[in-house]
Coordinates of C-alpha atoms in Angstrom, one line a residue:
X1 CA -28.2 -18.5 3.0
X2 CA -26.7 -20.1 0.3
X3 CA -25.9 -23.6 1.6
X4 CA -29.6 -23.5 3.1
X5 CA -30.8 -22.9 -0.3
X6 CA -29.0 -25.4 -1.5
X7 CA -30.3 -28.0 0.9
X8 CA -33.3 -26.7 0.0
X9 CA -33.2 -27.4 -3.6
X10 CA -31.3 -30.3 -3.9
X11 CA -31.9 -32.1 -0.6
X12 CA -29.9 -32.6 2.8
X13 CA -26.5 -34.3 1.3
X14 CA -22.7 -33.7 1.6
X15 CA -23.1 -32.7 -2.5
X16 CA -25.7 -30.0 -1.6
X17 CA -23.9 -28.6 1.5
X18 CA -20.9 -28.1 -0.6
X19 CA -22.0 -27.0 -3.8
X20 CA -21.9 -23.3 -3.1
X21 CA -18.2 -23.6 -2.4
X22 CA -17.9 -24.9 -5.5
X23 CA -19.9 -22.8 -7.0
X24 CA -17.8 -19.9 -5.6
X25 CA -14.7 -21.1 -6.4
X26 CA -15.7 -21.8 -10.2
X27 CA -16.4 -18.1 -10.4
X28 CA -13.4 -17.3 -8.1
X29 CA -11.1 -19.2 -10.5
X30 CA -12.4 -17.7 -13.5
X31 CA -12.1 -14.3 -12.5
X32 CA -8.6 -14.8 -11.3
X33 CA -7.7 -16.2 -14.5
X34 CA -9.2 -13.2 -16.3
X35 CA -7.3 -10.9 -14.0
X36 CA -4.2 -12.5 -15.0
X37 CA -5.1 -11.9 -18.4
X38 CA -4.6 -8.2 -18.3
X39 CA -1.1 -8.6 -17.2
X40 CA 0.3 -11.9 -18.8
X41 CA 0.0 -13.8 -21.8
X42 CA -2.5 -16.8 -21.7
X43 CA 0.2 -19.6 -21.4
X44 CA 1.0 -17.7 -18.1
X45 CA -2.2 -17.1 -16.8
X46 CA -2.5 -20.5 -17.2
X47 CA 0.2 -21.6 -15.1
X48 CA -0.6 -19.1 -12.4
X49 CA -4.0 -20.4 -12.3
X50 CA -3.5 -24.0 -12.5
X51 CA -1.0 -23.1 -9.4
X52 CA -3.8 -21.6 -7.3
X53 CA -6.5 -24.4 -7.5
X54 CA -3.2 -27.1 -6.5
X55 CA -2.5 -24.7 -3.3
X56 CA -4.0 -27.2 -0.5
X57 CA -5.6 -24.2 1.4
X58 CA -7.3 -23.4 -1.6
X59 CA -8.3 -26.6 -2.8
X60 CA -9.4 -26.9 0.8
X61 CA -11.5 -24.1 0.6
X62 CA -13.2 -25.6 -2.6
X63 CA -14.8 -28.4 -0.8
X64 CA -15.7 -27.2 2.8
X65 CA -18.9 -26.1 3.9
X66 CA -18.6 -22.6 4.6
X67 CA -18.7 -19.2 3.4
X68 CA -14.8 -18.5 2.8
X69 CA -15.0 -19.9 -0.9
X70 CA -17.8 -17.3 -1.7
X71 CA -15.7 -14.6 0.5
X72 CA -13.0 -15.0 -1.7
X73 CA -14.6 -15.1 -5.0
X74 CA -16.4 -11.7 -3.8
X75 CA -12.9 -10.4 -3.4
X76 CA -11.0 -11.7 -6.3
X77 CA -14.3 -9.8 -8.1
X78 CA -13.8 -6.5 -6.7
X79 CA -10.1 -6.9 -8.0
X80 CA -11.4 -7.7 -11.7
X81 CA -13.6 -5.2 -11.7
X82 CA -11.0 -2.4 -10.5
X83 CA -8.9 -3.8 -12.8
X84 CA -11.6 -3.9 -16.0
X85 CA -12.6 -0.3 -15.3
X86 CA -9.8 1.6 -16.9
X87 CA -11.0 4.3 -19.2
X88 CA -13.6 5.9 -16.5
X89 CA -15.7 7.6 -19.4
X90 CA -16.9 4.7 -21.0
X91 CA -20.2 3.5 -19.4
X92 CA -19.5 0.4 -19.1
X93 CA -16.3 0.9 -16.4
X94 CA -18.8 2.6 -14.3
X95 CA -21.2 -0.5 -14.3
X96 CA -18.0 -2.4 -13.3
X97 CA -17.3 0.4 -10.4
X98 CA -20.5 -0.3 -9.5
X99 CA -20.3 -4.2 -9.2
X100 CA -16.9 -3.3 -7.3
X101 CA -19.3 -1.4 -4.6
X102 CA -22.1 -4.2 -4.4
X103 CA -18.8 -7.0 -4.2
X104 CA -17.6 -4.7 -1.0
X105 CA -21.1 -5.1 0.6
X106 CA -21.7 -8.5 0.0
X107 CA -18.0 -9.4 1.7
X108 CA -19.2 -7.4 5.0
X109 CA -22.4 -9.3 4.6
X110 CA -20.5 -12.8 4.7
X111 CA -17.3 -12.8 7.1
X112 CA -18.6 -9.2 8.7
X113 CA -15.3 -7.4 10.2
X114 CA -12.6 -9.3 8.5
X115 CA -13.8 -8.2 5.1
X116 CA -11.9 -4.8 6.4
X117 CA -8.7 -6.3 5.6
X118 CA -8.2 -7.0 2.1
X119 CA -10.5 -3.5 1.5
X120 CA -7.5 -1.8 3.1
X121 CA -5.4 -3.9 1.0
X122 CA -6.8 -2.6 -2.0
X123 CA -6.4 1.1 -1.1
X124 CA -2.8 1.1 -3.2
X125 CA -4.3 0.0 -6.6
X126 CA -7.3 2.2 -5.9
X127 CA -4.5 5.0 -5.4
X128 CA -2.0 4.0 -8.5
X129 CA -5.0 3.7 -10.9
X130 CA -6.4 7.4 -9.9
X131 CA -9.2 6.6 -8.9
X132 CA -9.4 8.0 -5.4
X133 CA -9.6 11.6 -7.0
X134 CA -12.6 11.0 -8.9
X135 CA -15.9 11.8 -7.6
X136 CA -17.7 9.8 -10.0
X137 CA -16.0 7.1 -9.0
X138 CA -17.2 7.4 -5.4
X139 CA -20.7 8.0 -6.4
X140 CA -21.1 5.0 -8.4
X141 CA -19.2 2.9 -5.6
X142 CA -21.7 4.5 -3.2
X143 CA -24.6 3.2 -4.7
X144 CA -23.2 -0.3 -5.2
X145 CA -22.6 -0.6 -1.6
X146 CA -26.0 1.1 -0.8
X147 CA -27.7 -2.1 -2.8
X148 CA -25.1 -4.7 -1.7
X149 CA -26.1 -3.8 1.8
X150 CA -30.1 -5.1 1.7
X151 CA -29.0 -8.6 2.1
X152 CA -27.2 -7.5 5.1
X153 CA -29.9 -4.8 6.5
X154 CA -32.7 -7.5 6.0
X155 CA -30.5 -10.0 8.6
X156 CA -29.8 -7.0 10.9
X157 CA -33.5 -6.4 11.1
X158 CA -34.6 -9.4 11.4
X159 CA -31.9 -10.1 14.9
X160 CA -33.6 -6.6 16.0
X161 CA -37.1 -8.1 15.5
X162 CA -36.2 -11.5 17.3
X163 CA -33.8 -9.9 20.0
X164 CA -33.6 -6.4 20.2
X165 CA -30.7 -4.9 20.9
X166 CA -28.9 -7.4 22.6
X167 CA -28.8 -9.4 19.5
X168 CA -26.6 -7.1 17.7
X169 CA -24.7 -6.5 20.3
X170 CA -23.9 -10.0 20.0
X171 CA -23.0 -10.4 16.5
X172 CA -20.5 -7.6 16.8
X173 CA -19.0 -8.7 20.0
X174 CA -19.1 -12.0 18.3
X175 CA -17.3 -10.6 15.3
X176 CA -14.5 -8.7 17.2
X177 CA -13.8 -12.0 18.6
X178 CA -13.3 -13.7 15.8
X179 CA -11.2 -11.1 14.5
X180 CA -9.4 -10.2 17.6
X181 CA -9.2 -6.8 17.5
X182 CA -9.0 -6.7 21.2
X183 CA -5.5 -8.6 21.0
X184 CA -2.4 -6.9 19.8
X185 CA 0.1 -10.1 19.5
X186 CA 2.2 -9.0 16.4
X187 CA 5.2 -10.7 17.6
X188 CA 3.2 -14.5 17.4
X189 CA 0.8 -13.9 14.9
X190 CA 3.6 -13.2 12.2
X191 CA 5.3 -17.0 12.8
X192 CA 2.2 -18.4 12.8
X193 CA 0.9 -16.9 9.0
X194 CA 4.1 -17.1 8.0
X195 CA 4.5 -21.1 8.5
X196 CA 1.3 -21.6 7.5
X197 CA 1.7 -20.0 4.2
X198 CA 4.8 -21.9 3.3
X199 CA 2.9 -25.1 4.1
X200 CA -0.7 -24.4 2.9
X201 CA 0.7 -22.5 -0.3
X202 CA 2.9 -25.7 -1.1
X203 CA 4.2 -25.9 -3.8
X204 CA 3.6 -22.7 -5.1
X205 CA 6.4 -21.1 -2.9
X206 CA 8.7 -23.3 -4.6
X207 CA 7.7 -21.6 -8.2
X208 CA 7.7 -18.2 -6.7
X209 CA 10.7 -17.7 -4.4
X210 CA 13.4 -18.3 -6.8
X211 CA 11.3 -15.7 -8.9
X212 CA 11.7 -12.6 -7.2
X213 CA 14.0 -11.0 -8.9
X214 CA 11.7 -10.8 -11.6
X215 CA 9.5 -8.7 -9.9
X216 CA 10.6 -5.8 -12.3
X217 CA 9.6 -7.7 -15.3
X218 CA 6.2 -7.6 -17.4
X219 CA 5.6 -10.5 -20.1
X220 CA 3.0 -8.0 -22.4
X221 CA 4.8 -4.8 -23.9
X222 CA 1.9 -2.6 -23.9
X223 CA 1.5 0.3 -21.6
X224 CA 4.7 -1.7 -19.6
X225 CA 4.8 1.0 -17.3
X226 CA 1.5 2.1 -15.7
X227 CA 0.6 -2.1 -16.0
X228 CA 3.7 -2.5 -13.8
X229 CA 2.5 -0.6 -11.1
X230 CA -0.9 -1.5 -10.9
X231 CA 0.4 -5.7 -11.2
X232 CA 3.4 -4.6 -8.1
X233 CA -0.2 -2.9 -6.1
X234 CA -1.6 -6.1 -6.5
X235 CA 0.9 -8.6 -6.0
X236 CA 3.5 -7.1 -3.3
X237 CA 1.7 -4.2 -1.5
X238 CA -1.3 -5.9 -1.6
X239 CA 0.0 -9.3 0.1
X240 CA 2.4 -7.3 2.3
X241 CA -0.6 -5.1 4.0
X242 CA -3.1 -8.0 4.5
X243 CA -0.6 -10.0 6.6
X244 CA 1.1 -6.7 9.1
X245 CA -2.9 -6.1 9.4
X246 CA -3.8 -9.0 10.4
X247 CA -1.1 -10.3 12.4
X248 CA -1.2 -7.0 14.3
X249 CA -4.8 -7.7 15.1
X250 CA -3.5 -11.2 16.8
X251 CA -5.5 -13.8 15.5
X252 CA -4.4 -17.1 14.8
X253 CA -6.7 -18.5 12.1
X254 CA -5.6 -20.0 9.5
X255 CA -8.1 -19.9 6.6
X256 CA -7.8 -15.6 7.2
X257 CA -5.1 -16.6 4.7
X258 CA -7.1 -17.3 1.7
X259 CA -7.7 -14.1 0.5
X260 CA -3.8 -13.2 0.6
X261 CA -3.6 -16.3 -1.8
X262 CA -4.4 -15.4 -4.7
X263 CA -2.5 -12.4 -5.0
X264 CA 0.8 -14.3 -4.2
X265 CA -0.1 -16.9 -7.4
X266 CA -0.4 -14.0 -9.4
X267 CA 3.2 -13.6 -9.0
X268 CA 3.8 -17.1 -11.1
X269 CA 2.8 -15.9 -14.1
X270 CA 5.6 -13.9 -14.3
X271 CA 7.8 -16.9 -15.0
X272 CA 9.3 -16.5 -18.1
X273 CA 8.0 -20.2 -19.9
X274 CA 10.3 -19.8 -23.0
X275 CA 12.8 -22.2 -22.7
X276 CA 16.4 -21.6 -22.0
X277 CA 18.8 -24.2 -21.4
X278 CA 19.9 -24.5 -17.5
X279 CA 16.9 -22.5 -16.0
X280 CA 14.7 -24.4 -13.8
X281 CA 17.5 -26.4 -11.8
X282 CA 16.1 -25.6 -8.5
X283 CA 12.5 -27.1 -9.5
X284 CA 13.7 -30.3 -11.7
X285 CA 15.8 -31.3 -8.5
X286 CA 12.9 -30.6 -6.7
X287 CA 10.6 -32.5 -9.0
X288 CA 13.2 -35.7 -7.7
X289 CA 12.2 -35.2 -4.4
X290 CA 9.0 -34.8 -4.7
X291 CA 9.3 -38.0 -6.4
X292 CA 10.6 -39.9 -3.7
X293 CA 7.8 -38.4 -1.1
X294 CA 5.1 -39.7 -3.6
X295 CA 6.4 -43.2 -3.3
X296 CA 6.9 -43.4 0.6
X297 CA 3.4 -41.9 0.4
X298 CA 2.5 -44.4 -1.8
X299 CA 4.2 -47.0 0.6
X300 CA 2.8 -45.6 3.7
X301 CA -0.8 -46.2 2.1
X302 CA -0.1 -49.5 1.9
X303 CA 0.9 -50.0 5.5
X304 CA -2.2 -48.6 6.0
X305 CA -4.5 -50.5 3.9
X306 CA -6.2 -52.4 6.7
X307 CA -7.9 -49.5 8.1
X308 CA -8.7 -48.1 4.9
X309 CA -11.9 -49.3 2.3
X310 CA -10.6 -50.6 -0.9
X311 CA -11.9 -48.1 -3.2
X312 CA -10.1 -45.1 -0.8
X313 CA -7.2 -47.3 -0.8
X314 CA -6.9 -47.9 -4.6
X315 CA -7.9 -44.5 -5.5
X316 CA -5.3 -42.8 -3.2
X317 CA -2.7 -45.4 -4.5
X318 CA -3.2 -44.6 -7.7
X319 CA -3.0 -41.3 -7.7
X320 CA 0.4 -41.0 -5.9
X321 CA 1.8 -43.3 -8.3
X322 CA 0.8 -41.6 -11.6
X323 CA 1.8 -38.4 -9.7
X324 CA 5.2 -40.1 -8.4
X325 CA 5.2 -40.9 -12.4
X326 CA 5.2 -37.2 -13.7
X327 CA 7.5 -36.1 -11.1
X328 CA 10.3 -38.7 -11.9
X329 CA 10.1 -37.9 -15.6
X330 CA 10.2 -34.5 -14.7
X331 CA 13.6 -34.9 -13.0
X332 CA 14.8 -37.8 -15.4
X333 CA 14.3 -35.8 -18.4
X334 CA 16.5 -32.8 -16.9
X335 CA 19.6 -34.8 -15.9
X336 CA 19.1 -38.1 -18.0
X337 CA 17.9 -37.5 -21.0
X338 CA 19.5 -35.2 -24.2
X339 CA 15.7 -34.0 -25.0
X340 CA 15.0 -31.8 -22.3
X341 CA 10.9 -30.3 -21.3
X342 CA 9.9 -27.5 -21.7
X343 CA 9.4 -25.3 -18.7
X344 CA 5.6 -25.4 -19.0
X345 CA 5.7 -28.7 -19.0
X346 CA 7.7 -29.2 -16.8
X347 CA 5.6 -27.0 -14.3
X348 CA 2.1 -28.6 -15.7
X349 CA 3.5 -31.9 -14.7
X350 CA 4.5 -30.7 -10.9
X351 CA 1.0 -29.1 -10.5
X352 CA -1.0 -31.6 -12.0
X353 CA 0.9 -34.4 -9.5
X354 CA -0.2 -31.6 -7.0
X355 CA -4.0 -31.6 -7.6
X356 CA -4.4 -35.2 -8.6
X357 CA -2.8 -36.2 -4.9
X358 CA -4.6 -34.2 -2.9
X359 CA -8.0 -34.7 -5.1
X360 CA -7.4 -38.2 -4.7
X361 CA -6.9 -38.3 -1.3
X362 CA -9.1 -36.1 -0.4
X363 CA -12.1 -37.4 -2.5
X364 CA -11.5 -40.7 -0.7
X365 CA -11.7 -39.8 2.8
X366 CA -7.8 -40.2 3.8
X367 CA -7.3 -36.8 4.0
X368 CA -9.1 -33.5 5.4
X369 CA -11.7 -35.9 6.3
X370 CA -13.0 -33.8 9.0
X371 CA -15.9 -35.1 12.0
X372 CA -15.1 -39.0 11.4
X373 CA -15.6 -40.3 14.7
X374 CA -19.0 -38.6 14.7
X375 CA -20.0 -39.6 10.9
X376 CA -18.8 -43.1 12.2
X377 CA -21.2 -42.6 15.0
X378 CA -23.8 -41.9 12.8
X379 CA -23.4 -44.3 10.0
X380 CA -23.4 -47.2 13.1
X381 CA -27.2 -45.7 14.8
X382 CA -29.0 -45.4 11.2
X383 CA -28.1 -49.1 10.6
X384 CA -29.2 -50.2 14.3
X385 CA -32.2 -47.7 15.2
X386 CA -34.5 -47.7 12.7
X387 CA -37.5 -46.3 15.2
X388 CA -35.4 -42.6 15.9
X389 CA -32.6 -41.6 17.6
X390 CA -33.2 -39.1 20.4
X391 CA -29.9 -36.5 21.7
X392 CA -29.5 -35.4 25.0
X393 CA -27.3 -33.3 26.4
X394 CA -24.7 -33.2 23.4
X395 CA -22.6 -29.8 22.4
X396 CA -24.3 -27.8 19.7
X397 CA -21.4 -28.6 17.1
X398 CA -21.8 -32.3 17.7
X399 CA -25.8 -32.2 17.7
X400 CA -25.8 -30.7 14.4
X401 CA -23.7 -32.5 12.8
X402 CA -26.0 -35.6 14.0
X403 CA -28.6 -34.2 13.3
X404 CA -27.3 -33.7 9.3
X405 CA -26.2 -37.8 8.9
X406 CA -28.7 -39.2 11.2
X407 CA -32.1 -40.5 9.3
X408 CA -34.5 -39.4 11.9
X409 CA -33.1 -37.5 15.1
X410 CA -35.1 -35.8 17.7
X411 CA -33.1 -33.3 19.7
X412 CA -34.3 -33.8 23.5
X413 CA -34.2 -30.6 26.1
X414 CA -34.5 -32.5 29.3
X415 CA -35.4 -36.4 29.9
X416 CA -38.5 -35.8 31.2
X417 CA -39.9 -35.4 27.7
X418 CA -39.4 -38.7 26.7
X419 CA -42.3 -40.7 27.4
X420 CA -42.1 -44.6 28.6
X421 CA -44.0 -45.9 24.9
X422 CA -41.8 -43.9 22.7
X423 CA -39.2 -46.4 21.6
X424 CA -35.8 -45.4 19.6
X425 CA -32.5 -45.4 20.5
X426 CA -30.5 -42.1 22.9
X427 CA -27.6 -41.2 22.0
X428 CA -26.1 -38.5 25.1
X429 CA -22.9 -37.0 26.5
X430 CA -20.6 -38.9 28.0
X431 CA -21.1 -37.1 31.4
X432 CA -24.6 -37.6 31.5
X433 CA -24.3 -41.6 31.6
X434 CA -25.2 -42.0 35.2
X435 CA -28.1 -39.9 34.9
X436 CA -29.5 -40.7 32.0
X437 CA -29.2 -44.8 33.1
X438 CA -30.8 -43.8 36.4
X439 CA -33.6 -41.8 35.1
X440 CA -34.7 -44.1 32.3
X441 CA -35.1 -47.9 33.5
X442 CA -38.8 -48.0 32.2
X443 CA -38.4 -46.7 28.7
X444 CA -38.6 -48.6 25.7
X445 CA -34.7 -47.4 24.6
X446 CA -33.2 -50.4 22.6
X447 CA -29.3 -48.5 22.6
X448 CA -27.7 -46.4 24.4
X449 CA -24.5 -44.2 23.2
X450 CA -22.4 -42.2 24.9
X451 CA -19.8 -39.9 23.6

């Protein structure tokens, strides 16, 4: 609904197709930073933050169009508002308690069954902050999900109205499917998350490991105690539930990540920033090697450059060099130099040669760059048909993605609806070559592609 919307508003482009991600993850970011807020100083919120948006899987998240950007801002907002709604006798909470409900609805209404997971996640902090014992806090919860739900009861009813019963029937089946609940496969699921966080989380898990010990510790002073276990429900039971659940339901889907991601950057900002001479060894070294993988990136770039456009190419070189740039001084400054940087700066240099890399790259096409042979495709028909372009036979993926980049596509059920005066061009499955150059001598086709 939201991407249509979009479209509809703003006109069929990349830009509008993606702008509810961004959207989402503008709103996502700022309630995560506000979150962090409660627990950390702003300097450390800051970090924590900056961290998140330089995680690839998030920054992926950000630009692809799909609904887990908006999944995950409606989960970081049922944490903020569980988290706002302290003093329960104040009005105000209960509005938040409220949007918490709506929030849970809305999540089921956008990713269905795998919204279950982080809710079960949350039971801890809904536990530690007392709120499972208070009735008015169910009542109010109740009637946020009750009006969170219309969105999703107006979709259910409309399925009934176009296919009866068989049509929910699919969209659960369809669901369970996704979210393998019919697989138990704990034993290869947990490898596979597990990798994929190290990688996708980069270089986050390089902040945070070394960090663990100060699990214990809370940067504000005020009401240390009952803070401390609500920040431990979020960032350790929290994380530690969402992955056993879903591993022990056996999928294998990456992105299902992305709403354990932000609890485990939460866990930066408890970093202690206030310099100290010989902390941060592990990270300037690091910074060095991260320097040296910026310039052979840099290098393989140029190795590259013939099958690259010039402004992807300069763009992308660019980037890794300034970032190669902050890294070295990073590490220079640690082991070469008597004036030493601060630890945030030192960690605002090694996430901003994070997110200027992969923006860079990204932006220009050299990385997560996903569809190319069909874009390619489509880029080469709109400058040689300019008459139409009819498809025949093609997978439903592959047709709609055509049919988004293509000027003026007409999808074809069988050949016999083409007549012999319609000109254009066809483009068809590979399989259906014989056939379709059979079946078609007469027509007025001036190209023929097969893929």
């Amino acid at each position: 609904w939201a991407i249509s919307i979009s479209l509809k508003l703003f006109g069929i482009s990349d830009w509008a197709a993606r702008l509810p991600s961004v959207v989402a993850g503008y709103i996502a970011t700022l309630l995560f930073y506000l979150t962090a807020l409660k627990y950390f100083k702003p300097t450390n919120s800051f970090v924590a933050t900056l961290s998140l948006i330089a995680m690839p899987i998030y920054f992926q998240a950000l630009r692809t169009v799909g609904p887990d950007m908006v999944f995950i801002a409606l989960i970081i907002a049922q944490i903020y508002f569980l988290t706002s709604a302290n003093d329960l006798s104040r009005p105000s909470s209960y509005w938040r308690i409220f949007g918490f409900g709506v929030c849970v609805s809305l999540a089921f209404f956008v990713r269905s069954l795998v919204a279950l997971i982080p809710l079960v996640s949350l039971l801890p902090l809904i536990f530690v902050m007392q709120y499972w014992r208070n009735k008015a806090f169910w009542m109010w919860v109740l009637g946020g999900l009750l009006l969170g739900s219309t969105p999703l009861l107006i979709s259910l009813f409309s399925v009934f109205g176009d296919h009866g019963y068989p049509g929910l029937i699919s969209l659960i089946s369809f669901a369970s499917r996704k979210a393998g609940v019919t697989k138990l496969n704990f034993f290869s699921s947990i490898p596979f998350y597990f990798t994929r966080l190290i990688i996708f989380t980069f270089p986050a898990f390089v902040f945070l490991l070394p960090r663990i010990q100060s699990f214990g510790k809370l940067i504000r002073p005020s009401r240390v105690h009952a803070l401390q276990i609500e920040l431990n429900a979020l960032t350790i039971l929290f994380p530690l539930i969402y992955i056993i659940v879903l591993s022990f339901i056996g999928t294998k889907h990456y992105h299902y990540l992305l709403p354990l991601v932000p609890l485990l950057a939460l866990n930066i900002a408890r970093m202690d920033l206030i310099f100290k001479r010989g902390t941060f060894k592990l990270e300037t070294s690091f910074a060095g090697v991260m320097f040296v993988l910026y310039m052979l990136g840099a290098c393989a770039l140029c190795f590259k450059r013939d099958y690259l456009l010039d402004a992807a190419f300069y763009t992308g070189f660019f980037a890794i060099t300034i970032s190669s740039i902050l890294c070295f001084y990073a590490f220079y400054s640690r082991f070469f130099s008597w004036r030493q940087l601060s630890p945030f700066a030192l960690v605002f240099a090694f996430l901003m040669a994070q997110y200027l890399t992969i923006f860079a790259l990204s932006a220009s096409g050299i990385i997560w760059s996903t569809n190319k042979e069909l874009k390619a495709l489509a880029s080469t028909v709109n400058g040689e048909c300019k008459s139409g372009v009819y498809l025949y036979g093609l997978p439903s993926k592959d047709e709609t993605i055509l049919q988004f980049y293509l000027d003026h596509s007409y999808v074809l059920p069988s050949l016999g609806g083409l007549s012999a005066e319609h000109g254009g061009c066809l483009v068809a499955v590979e399989s259906s070559k014989k056939q379709v150059l059979e079946g078609l001598p007469g027509h007025k086709i001036s190209n023929f592609y097969f893929r």
